[in-house]
XYZ file of C-alpha atoms in Angstrom:
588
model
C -54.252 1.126 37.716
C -51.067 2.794 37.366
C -49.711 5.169 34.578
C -46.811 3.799 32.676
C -45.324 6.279 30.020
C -48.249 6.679 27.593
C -50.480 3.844 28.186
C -51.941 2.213 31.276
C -50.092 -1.170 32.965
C -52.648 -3.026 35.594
C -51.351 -4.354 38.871
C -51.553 -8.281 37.372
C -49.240 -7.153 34.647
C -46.716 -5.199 37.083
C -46.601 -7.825 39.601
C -45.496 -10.582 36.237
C -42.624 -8.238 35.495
C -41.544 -7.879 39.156
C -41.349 -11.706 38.895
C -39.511 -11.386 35.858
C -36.959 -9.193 37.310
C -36.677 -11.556 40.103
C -36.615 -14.324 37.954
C -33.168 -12.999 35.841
C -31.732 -11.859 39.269
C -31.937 -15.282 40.185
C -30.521 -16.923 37.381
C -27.428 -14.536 37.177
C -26.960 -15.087 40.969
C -27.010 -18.808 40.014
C -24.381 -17.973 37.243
C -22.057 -16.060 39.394
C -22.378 -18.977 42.529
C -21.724 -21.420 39.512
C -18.772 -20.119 38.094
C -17.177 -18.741 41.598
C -16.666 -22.892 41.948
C -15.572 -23.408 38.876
C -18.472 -25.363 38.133
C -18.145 -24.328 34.621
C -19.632 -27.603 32.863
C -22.524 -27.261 35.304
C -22.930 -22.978 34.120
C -22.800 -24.653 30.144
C -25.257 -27.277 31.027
C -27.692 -24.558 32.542
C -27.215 -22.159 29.564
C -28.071 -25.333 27.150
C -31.250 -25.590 28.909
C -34.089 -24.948 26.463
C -36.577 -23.538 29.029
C -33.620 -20.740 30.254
C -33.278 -19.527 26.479
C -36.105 -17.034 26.676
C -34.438 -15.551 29.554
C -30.990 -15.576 27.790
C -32.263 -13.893 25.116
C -33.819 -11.163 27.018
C -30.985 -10.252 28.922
C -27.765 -10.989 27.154
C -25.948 -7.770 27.953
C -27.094 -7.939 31.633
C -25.487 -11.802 31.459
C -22.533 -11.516 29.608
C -21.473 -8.517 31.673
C -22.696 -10.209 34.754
C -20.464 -13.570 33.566
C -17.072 -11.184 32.109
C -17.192 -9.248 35.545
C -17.175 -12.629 37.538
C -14.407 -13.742 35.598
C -12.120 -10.951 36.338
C -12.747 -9.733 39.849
C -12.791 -13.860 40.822
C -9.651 -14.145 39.020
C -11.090 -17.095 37.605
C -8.446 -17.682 34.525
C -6.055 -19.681 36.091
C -4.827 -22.297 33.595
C -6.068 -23.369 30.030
C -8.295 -25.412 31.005
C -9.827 -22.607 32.954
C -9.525 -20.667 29.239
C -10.825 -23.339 27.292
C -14.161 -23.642 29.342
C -14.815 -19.551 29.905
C -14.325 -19.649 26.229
C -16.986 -22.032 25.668
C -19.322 -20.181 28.192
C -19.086 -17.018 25.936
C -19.536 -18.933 22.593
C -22.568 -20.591 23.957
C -24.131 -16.818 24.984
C -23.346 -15.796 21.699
C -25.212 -18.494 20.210
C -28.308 -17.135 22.264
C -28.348 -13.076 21.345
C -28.775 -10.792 18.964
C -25.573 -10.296 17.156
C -25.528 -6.375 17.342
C -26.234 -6.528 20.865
C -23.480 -9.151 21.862
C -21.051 -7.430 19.480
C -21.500 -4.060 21.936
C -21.724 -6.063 25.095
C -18.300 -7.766 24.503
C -16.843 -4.672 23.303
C -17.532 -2.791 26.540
C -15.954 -5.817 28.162
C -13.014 -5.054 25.618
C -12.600 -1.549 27.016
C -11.135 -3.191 30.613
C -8.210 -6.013 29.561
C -6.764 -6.064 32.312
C -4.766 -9.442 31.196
C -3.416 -10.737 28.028
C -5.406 -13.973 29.212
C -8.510 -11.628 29.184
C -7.586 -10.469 25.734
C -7.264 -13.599 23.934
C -10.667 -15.208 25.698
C -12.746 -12.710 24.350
C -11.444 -12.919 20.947
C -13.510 -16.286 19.316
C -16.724 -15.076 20.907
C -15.950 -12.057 19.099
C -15.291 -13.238 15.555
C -17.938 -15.479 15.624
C -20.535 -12.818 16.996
C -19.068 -10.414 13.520
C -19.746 -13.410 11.054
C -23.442 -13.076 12.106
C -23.790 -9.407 12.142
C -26.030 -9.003 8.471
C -25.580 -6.352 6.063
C -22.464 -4.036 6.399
C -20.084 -5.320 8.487
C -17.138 -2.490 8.222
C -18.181 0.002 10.544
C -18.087 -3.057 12.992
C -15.255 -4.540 12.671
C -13.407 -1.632 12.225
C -14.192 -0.567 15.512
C -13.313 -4.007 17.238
C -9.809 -3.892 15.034
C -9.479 -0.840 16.503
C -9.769 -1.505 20.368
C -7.807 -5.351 19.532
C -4.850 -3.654 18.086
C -4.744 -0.673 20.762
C -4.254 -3.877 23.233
C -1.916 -5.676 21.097
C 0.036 -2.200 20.561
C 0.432 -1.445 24.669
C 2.640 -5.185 25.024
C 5.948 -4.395 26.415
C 8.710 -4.636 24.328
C 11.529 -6.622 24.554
C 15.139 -5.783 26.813
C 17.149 -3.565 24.307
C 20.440 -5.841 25.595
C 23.506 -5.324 23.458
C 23.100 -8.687 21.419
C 24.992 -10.325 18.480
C 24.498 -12.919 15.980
C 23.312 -16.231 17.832
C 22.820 -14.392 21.051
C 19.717 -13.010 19.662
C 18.110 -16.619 20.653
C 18.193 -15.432 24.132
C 15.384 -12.899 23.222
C 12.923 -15.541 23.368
C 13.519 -16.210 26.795
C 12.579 -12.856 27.883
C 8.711 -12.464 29.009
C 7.860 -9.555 27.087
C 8.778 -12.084 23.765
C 6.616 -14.441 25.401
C 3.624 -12.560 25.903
C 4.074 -10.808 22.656
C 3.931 -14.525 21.363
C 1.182 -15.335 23.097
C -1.141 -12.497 22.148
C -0.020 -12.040 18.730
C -1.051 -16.128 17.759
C -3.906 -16.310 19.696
C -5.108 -12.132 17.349
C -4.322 -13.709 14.208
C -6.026 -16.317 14.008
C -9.042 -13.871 14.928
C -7.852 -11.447 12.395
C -7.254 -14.525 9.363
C -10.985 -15.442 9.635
C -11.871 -12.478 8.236
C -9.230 -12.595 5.710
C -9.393 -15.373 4.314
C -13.416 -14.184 3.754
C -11.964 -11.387 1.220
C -9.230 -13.366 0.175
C -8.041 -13.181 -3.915
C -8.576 -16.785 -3.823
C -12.247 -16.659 -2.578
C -12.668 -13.831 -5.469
C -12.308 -16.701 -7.896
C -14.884 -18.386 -6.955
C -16.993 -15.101 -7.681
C -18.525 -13.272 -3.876
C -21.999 -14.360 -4.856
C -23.314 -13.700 -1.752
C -21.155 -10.111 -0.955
C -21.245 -6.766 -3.210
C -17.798 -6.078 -4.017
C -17.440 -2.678 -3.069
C -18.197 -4.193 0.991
C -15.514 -7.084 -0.689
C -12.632 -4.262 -0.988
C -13.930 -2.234 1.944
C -13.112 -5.145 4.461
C -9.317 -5.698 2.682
C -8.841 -2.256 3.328
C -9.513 -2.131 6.669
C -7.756 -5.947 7.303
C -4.807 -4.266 5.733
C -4.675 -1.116 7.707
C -4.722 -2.718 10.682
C -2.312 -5.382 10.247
C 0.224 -2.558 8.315
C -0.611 -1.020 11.999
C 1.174 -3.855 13.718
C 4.388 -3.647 12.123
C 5.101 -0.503 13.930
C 4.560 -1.867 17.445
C 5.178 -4.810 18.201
C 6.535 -6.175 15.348
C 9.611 -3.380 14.988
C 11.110 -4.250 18.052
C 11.650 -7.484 17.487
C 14.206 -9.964 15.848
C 12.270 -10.938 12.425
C 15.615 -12.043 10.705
C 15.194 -15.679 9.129
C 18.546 -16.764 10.919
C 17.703 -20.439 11.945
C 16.602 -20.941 14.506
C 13.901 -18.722 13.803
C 12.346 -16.605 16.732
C 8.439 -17.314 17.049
C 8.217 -13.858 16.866
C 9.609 -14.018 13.439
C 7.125 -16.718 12.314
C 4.230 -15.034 13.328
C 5.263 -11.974 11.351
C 5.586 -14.564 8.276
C 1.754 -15.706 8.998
C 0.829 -11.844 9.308
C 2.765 -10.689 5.827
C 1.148 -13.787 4.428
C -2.361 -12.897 5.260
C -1.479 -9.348 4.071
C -0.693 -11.494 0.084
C -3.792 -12.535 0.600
C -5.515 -9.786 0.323
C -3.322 -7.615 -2.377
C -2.123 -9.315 -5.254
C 0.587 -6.967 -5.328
C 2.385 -6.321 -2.060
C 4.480 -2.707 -3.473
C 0.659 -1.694 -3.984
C 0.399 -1.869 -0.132
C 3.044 1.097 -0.167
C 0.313 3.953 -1.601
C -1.154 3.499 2.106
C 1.743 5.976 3.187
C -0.323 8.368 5.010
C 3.085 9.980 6.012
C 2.773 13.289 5.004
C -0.224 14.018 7.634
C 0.892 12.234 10.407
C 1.452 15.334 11.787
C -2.252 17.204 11.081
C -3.989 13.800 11.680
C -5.578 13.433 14.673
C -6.862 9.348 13.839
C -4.627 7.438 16.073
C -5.318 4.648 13.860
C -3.089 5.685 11.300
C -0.544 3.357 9.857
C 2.612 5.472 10.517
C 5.451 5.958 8.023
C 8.261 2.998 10.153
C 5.112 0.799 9.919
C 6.194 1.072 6.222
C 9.659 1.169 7.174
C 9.217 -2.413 8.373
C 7.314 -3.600 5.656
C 10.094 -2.623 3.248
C 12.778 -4.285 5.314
C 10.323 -7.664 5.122
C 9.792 -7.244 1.930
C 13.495 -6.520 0.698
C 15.760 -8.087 3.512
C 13.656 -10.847 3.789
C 11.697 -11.766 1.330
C 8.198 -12.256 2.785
C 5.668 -12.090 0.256
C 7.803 -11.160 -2.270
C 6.646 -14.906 -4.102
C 5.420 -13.998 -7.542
C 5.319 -10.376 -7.625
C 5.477 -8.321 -10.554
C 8.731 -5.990 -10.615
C 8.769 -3.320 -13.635
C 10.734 -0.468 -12.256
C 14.505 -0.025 -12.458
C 16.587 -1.000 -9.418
C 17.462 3.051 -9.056
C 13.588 3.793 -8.608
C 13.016 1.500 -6.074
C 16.165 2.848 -4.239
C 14.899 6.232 -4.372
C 11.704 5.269 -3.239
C 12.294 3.255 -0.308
C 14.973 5.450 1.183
C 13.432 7.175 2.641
C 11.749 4.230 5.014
C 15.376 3.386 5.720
C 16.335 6.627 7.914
C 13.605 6.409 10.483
C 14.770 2.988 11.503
C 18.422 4.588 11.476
C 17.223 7.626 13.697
C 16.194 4.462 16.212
C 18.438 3.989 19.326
C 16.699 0.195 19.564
C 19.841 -2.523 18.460
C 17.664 -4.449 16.842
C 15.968 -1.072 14.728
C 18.770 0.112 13.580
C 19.662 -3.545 12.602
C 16.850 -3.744 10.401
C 18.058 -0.104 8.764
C 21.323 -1.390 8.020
C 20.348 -4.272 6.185
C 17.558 -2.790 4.429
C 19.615 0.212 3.110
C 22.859 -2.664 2.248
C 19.847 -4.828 0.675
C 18.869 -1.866 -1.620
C 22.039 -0.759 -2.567
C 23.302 -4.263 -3.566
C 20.788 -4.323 -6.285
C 22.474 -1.395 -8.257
C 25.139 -1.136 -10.074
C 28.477 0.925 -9.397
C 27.953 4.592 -10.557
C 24.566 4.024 -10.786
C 23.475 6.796 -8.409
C 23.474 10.282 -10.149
C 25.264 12.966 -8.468
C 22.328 15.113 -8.847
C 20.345 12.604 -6.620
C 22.208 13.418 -3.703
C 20.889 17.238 -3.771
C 17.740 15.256 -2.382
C 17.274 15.739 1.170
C 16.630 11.955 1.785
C 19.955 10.807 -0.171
C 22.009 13.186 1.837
C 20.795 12.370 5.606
C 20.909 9.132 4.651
C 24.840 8.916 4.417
C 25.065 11.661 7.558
C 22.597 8.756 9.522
C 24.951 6.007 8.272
C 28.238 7.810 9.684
C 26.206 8.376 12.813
C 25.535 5.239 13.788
C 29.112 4.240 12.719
C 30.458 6.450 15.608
C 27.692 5.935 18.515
C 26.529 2.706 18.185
C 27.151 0.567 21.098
C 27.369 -2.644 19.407
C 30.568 -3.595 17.419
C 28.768 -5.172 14.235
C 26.352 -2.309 13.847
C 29.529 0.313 13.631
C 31.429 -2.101 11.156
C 28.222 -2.276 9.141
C 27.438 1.376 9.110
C 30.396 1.921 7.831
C 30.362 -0.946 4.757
C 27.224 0.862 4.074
C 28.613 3.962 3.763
C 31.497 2.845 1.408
C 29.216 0.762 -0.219
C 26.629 4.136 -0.980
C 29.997 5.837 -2.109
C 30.671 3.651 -4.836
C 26.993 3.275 -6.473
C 27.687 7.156 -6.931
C 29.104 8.854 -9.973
C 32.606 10.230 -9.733
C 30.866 13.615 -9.092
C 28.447 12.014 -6.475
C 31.355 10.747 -4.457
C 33.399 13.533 -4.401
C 30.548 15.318 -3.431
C 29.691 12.469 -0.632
C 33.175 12.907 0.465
C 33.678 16.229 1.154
C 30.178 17.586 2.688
C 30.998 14.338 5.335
C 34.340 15.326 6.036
C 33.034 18.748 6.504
C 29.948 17.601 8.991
C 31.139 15.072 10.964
C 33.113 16.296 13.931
C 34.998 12.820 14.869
C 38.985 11.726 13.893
C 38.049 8.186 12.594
C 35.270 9.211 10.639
C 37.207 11.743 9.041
C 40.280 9.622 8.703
C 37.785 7.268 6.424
C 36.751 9.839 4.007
C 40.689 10.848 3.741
C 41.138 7.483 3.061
C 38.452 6.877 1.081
C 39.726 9.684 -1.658
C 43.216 8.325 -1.302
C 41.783 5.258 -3.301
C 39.942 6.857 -5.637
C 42.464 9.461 -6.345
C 45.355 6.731 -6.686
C 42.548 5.301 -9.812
C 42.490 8.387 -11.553
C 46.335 8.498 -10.834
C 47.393 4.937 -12.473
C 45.017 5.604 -15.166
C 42.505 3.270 -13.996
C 39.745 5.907 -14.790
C 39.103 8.772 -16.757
C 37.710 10.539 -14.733
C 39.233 13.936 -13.451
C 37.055 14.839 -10.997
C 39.147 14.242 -8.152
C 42.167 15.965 -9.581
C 42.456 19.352 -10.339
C 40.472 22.535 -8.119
C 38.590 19.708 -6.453
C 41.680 18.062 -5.147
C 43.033 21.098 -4.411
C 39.872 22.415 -2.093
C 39.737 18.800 -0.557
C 43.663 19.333 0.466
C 42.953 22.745 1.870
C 40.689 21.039 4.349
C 42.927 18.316 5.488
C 46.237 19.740 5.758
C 45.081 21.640 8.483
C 45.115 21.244 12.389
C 41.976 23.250 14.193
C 43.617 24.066 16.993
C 47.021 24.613 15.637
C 49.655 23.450 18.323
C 47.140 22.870 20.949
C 44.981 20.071 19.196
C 44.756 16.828 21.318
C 47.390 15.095 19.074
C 46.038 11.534 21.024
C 41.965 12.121 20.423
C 42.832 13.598 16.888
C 45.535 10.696 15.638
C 43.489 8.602 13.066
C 43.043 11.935 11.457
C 46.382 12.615 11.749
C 48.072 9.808 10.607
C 44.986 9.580 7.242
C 46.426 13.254 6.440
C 49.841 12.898 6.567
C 49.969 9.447 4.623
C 48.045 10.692 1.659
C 50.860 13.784 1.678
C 53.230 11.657 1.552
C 51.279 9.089 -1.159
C 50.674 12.595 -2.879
C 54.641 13.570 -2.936
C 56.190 9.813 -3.797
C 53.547 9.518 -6.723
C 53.418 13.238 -8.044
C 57.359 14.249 -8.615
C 57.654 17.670 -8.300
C 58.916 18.611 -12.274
C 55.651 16.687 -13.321
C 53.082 18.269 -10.812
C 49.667 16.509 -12.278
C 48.378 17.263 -8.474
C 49.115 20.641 -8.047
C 50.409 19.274 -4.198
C 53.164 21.128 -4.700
C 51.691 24.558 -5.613
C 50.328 24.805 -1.692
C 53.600 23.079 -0.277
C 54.007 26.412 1.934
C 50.247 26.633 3.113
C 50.485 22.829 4.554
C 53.763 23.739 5.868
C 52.657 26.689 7.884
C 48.899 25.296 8.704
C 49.529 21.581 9.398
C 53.421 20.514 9.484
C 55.148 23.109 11.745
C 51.830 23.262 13.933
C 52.222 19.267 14.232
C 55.853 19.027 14.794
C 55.378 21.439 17.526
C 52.355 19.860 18.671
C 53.456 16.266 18.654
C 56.338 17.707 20.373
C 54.354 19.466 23.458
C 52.216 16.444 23.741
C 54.728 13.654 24.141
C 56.433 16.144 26.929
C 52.895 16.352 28.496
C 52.166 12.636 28.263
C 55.768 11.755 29.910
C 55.067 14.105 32.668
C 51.461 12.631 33.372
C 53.025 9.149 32.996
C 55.589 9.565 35.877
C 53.543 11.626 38.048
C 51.190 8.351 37.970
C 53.887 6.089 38.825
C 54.694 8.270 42.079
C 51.070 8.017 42.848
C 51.013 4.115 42.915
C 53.954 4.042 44.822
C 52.360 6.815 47.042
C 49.446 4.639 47.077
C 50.928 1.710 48.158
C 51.892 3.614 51.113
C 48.555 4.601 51.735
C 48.527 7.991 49.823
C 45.000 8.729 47.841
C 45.933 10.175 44.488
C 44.701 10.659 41.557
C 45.590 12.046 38.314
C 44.329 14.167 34.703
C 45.365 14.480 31.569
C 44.293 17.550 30.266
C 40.878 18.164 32.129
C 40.032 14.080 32.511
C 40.789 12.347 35.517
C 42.699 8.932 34.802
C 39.905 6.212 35.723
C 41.008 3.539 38.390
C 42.239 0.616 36.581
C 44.921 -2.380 37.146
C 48.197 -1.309 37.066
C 49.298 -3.254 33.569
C 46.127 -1.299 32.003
C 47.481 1.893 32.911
C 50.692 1.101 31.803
C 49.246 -0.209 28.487
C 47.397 3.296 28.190
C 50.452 4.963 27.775
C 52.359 2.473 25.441
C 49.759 3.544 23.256
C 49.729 6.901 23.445
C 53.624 6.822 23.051
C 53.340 4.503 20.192
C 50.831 6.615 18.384
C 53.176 10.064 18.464
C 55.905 7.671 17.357
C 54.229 6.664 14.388
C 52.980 10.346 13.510
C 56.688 11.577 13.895
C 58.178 8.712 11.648
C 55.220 9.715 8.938
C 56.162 13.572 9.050
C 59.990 12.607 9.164
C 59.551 10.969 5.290
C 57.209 13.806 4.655
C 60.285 15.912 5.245
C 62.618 13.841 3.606
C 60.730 13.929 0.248
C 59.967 17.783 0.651
C-alpha cells in the first residue's frame, strides 16, 4: 500500500492511473503527429469520437495547449484554409470542456500572439467559450477585452507620407492598413456578439433571462473598450467619408454603430472622460481623453451615429465643450491627426453664428491655446492644405468673436507668435475690421480709439532697428506699412478720428527712418552677395570650388536660373517696400 496525501491508494489503483497518464500522452502525441501533416480533418474526426470524450474532458487545458503550441512552433497557419480548419479544431475542444477552464486555457494562449493570424484564430473559440460561462460574465470578459484590445492596440500604424485629397487612396496599399484591416474585421465581429446581447433593441423584448444591473454592466464594459480603440488604431487613420471610402473607414462606421447600439444617446458616451486622472491612474485600460477627441470628430465631422439623436443645448455649449478634444489632435505631428483637428474645430465653429463667442470666453485657457495651436500649425505644417486650413480656421474663430473678443484675439497673437506672415495676417486682419468701423459699417468702437492706438505702437516698429533681415521680415513689412498708408489716405489729418497722426513722430523715428535705412543697407548687401555669386560660377566653371552666405547661411547648390530667380525676388521685394514708404512720405 502506498500513502497518498491523506488516504491510502493500492497498487491496482496506481498502476490504472499510470495507464491513464499513458493513455492522454498517447492521444496528444497522436494530435501533434496529426496536425504536423496537416491531417486536420483526420485530428476533427478523432476529437468527434465518442469513446475519446472522457479523455477530452479530463484534460482540456493539457490539449488545447498541447494543440495551440503545435500550431505555432509548426508554423502551421499557412493559408485560410489552414485558418478555417485550426478554427474548427478549437471550436470542437470547446464543445468538450468546462467553460471556465477553456476560457483560462485560451487566454494563456492569448498571452503569446505572435501573429495577427494567431490573433484572429483564437477569437470564435473564444466568444463562443464566454456565451457558456453561467452566472456573471463581466469579470470575464473584461479580462479577455482587455488582452484582445492590448493586441489590436500594438498594430503598426500607417506611413505618415505627406498626402492630399485623392492621394489618401494610396494608404490602403500600405501593409500596416492591411493588417489593421484584417485584425480589426475579423475583432468585431467577436466584439458585436456580445453587443448585440445588451443591445437597446434586445431591451425591448424585456432580458427575461439576464438581471439588468449584469445588462448595463456588460454595455459598460463593450463601450469602454471599443471608446479604447479610437485612440489607437483608429486615430491614425483616414476615416473621412470621401468616396472611395478606405476599409479602414468602414470598419470604424461598424464600430460607432455597435457603440448606438448600446447608448441611446451617443453625447452620453462623453461623461466616460476619465481625463482628469489620466495622470494618477495607473489602469492602462483607460479610455484616454484623444480617444474622445476622435469620437467628437466622428460624431461632428462625420456624422456617425449622429441618426436620431436628441440635441437640446445651444450651438455655443457644445463649442465650449468639445474644444477642448480639438487641441490634442492639433498638438499631433501625424498629417492625418491634425487633419481630423482642423475639420473638427471648422465643423464646430460653422454651427455658430458671427459674434457669437463672448470675449470673456477667451480668458479660458482652452479658447486661447486653441487659436495659438491653430497659428501653429499654420506656420509648421508640412503639407500645403493643412497651413491654408489652419489659417481659414483661425479667421473663421476671429469672426464668431465679439468685437472685444477679436481685438483681443488679435493682439495677444500678434504679440506671441514670432513669424512675419503670421503677423502680417493679424495686421491685416485689423485692417478689415478697422476699415468697418471706419465706413460706418459697425458701431462698434472698439478698434478705434486707445486700442488702435496700443495696436499701432506694436506695429510701427522694427525689432532690430536698421539691422532687421528686411528679406525674412517683408510680409510684415509690407502688412505695416500698407495699413499706414490706408490709415493716412482715409483719416485726413484736420479730421483725425484715428489719432494716426498724434504718434506720426514715434513711427517716424521707430519704424520709417530705421526702414529707409535698413532697406537701404540690405539692397547694398544683397547686390554685393549677388555679384560675388556670379564670379563664383564663372570661377566654377573654371574649376574653382566656391561657395557663398548671406548673412550667416550658406547659399544651397542649385541650377543657375534658380539662383538667379532667388535674387529677382529679393530685389523685387525691397522694391515694393520702397515704393510703399515713398507714398507713405508723400502723404506725410
Amino acid at each position: 500500500m502506498l500513502l497518498y496525501g491523506l488516504g491510502f491508494l493500492d497498487i491496482e489503483d496506481f498502476h490504472t492511473g499510470s495507464a491513464m497518464k499513458n493513455e492522454n500522452a498517447a492521444f496528444e502525441v497522436d494530435l501533434v503527429n496529426q496536425l504536423s501533416r496537416k491531417a486536420f480533418e483526420g485530428v476533427l474526426r478523432t476529437l468527434e469520437e465518442p469513446q475519446n470524450k472522457p479523455l477530452i474532458e479530463a484534460n482540456i487545458w493539457n490539449i488545447i495547449n498541447t494543440v495551440c503550441l503545435t500550431l505555432k512552433t509548426k508554423q502551421l497557419l499557412q493559408d485560410d484554409t489552414d485558418l478555417d480548419f485550426c478554427r474548427k479544431i478549437l471550436l470542437s475542444l470547446v464543445d468538450h470542456g468546462n467553460p471556465k477552464e477553456v476560457v483560462v486555457a485560451l487566454m494563456e494562449e492569448a498571452d503569446s500572439f505572435k501573429s495577427h493570424e494567431y490573433f484572429c484564430l483564437l477569437l470564435d473559440p473564444l466568444r463562443e467559450t464566454l456565451r457558456k460561462v453561467p452566472g456573471k460574465r463581466g469579470k470575464s470578459l473584461e479580462w479577455v477585452l482587455s488582452t484582445l484590445n492590448a493586441h489590436v492596440q500594438t498594430l503598426a500604424l500607417p506611413e505618415d507620407a505627406d498626402l492630399q485629397g485623392e492621394e489618401k487612396m494610396l494608404l490602403d496599399a500600405d501593409p500596416a492598413v492591411q493588417d489593421a484591416n484584417y485584425v480589426l474585421a475579423g475583432y468585431f465581429q467577436f466584439i458585436n456578439a456580445f453587443v448585440e446581447e445588451v443591445s437597446l433593441r434586445n431591451a425591448k423584448n424585456g432580458f427575461e433571462d439576464k438581471p439588468m444591473d449584469r445588462v448595463v454592466h456588460q454595455r459598460e464594459i463593450l463601450q469602454k473598450y471599443i471608446l479604447i480603440l479610437l485612440d489607437k488604431p483608429f486615430l491614425y487613420h483616414d476615416l473621412s467619408a470621401t468616396e472611395p471610402k478606405s476599409t479602414v473607414r468602414t470598419l470604424c462606421e461598424d464600430y460607432m454603430a455597435a457603440l448606438s447600439k448600446m447608448c441611446g444617446n451617443v453625447f452620453n458616451l462623453f461623461k466616460m472622460d476619465n481625463a482628469k486622472v489620466d495622470m494618477d491612474s495607473e489602469d492602462c485600460d483607460r479610455v484616454t481623453s484623444v480617444a474622445f477627441s476622435n469620437l467628437s470628430y466622428l460624431v461632428f465631422v462625420e456624422k456617425l451615429a449622429m441618426n436620431f439623436q436628441p440635441f437640446v443645448f445651444s450651438q455655443l455649449f457644445v463649442f465650449a465643450q468639445h474644444i477642448k478634444y480639438v487641441l490634442p489632435l492639433l498638438s499631433k505631428q501625424e498629417n492625418l491627426v491634425l487633419f481630423k483637428g482642423l475639420h473638427l474645430g471648422k465643423t464646430l465653429l460653422d454651427q455658430l453664428e458671427d459674434f457669437e463667442i463672448p470675449h470673456q470666453s477667451l480668458e479660458m485657457n482652452d479658447f486661447n491655446e486653441f487659436s495659438r495651436l491653430l497659428l501653429s500649425v499654420a506656420i509648421f505644417s508640412k503639407i500645403e492644405t493643412h497651413r491654408n486650413m489652419a489659417i481659414k480656421v483661425f479667421l473663421l474663430y476671429v469672426a464668431k468673436c465679439d468685437w472685444k473678443g477679436r481685438y483681443h484675439l488679435l493682439i495677444q497673437s500678434l504679440e506671441t507668435v514670432d513669424h512675419s506672415g503670421a503677423e502680417a495676417l493679424m495686421i491685416s486682419t485689423y485692417k478689415n475690421y478697422l476699415h468697418q468701423c471706419l465706413t460706418g459699417e459697425t458701431k462698434d468702437t472698439t478698434f478705434l480709439g486707445s486700442n488702435l492706438k496700443v495696436f499701432l505702437k506694436k506695429v510701427f516698429i522694427l525689432k532690430d532697428g536698421v539691422e532687421t533681415d528686411m528679406l525674412e521680415n517683408s510680409d510684415r513689412i509690407m502688412a505695416a506699412a500698407n495699413l499706414l498708408r490706408y490709415l493716412l489716405l482715409r483719416d485726413r489729418k484736420d479730421e483725425n478720428i484715428t489719432g494716426v497722426w498724434d504718434l506720426v513722430a514715434t513711427f517716424s523715428d521707430k519704424f520709417l527712418q530705421p526702414l529707409s535705412t535698413g532697406i537701404d543697407l540690405t539692397r547694398a548687401h544683397w547686390k554685393q552677395v549677388s555679384k560675388d555669386h556670379e564670379n563664383d560660377r564663372k570661377n566654377e566653371r573654371k574649376g574653382i570650388k566656391t561657395s557663398v552666405t548671406v548673412g550667416s547661411e550658406r547659399l544651397p547648390n542649385m541650377p543657375a536660373h534658380f539662383e538667379k530667380e532667388v535674387f529677382q525676388k529679393a530685389f523685387l521685394t525691397f522694391d515694393l517696400i520702397d515704393l510703399t514708404m515713398s507714398r507713405v512720405r508723400e502723404l506725410l
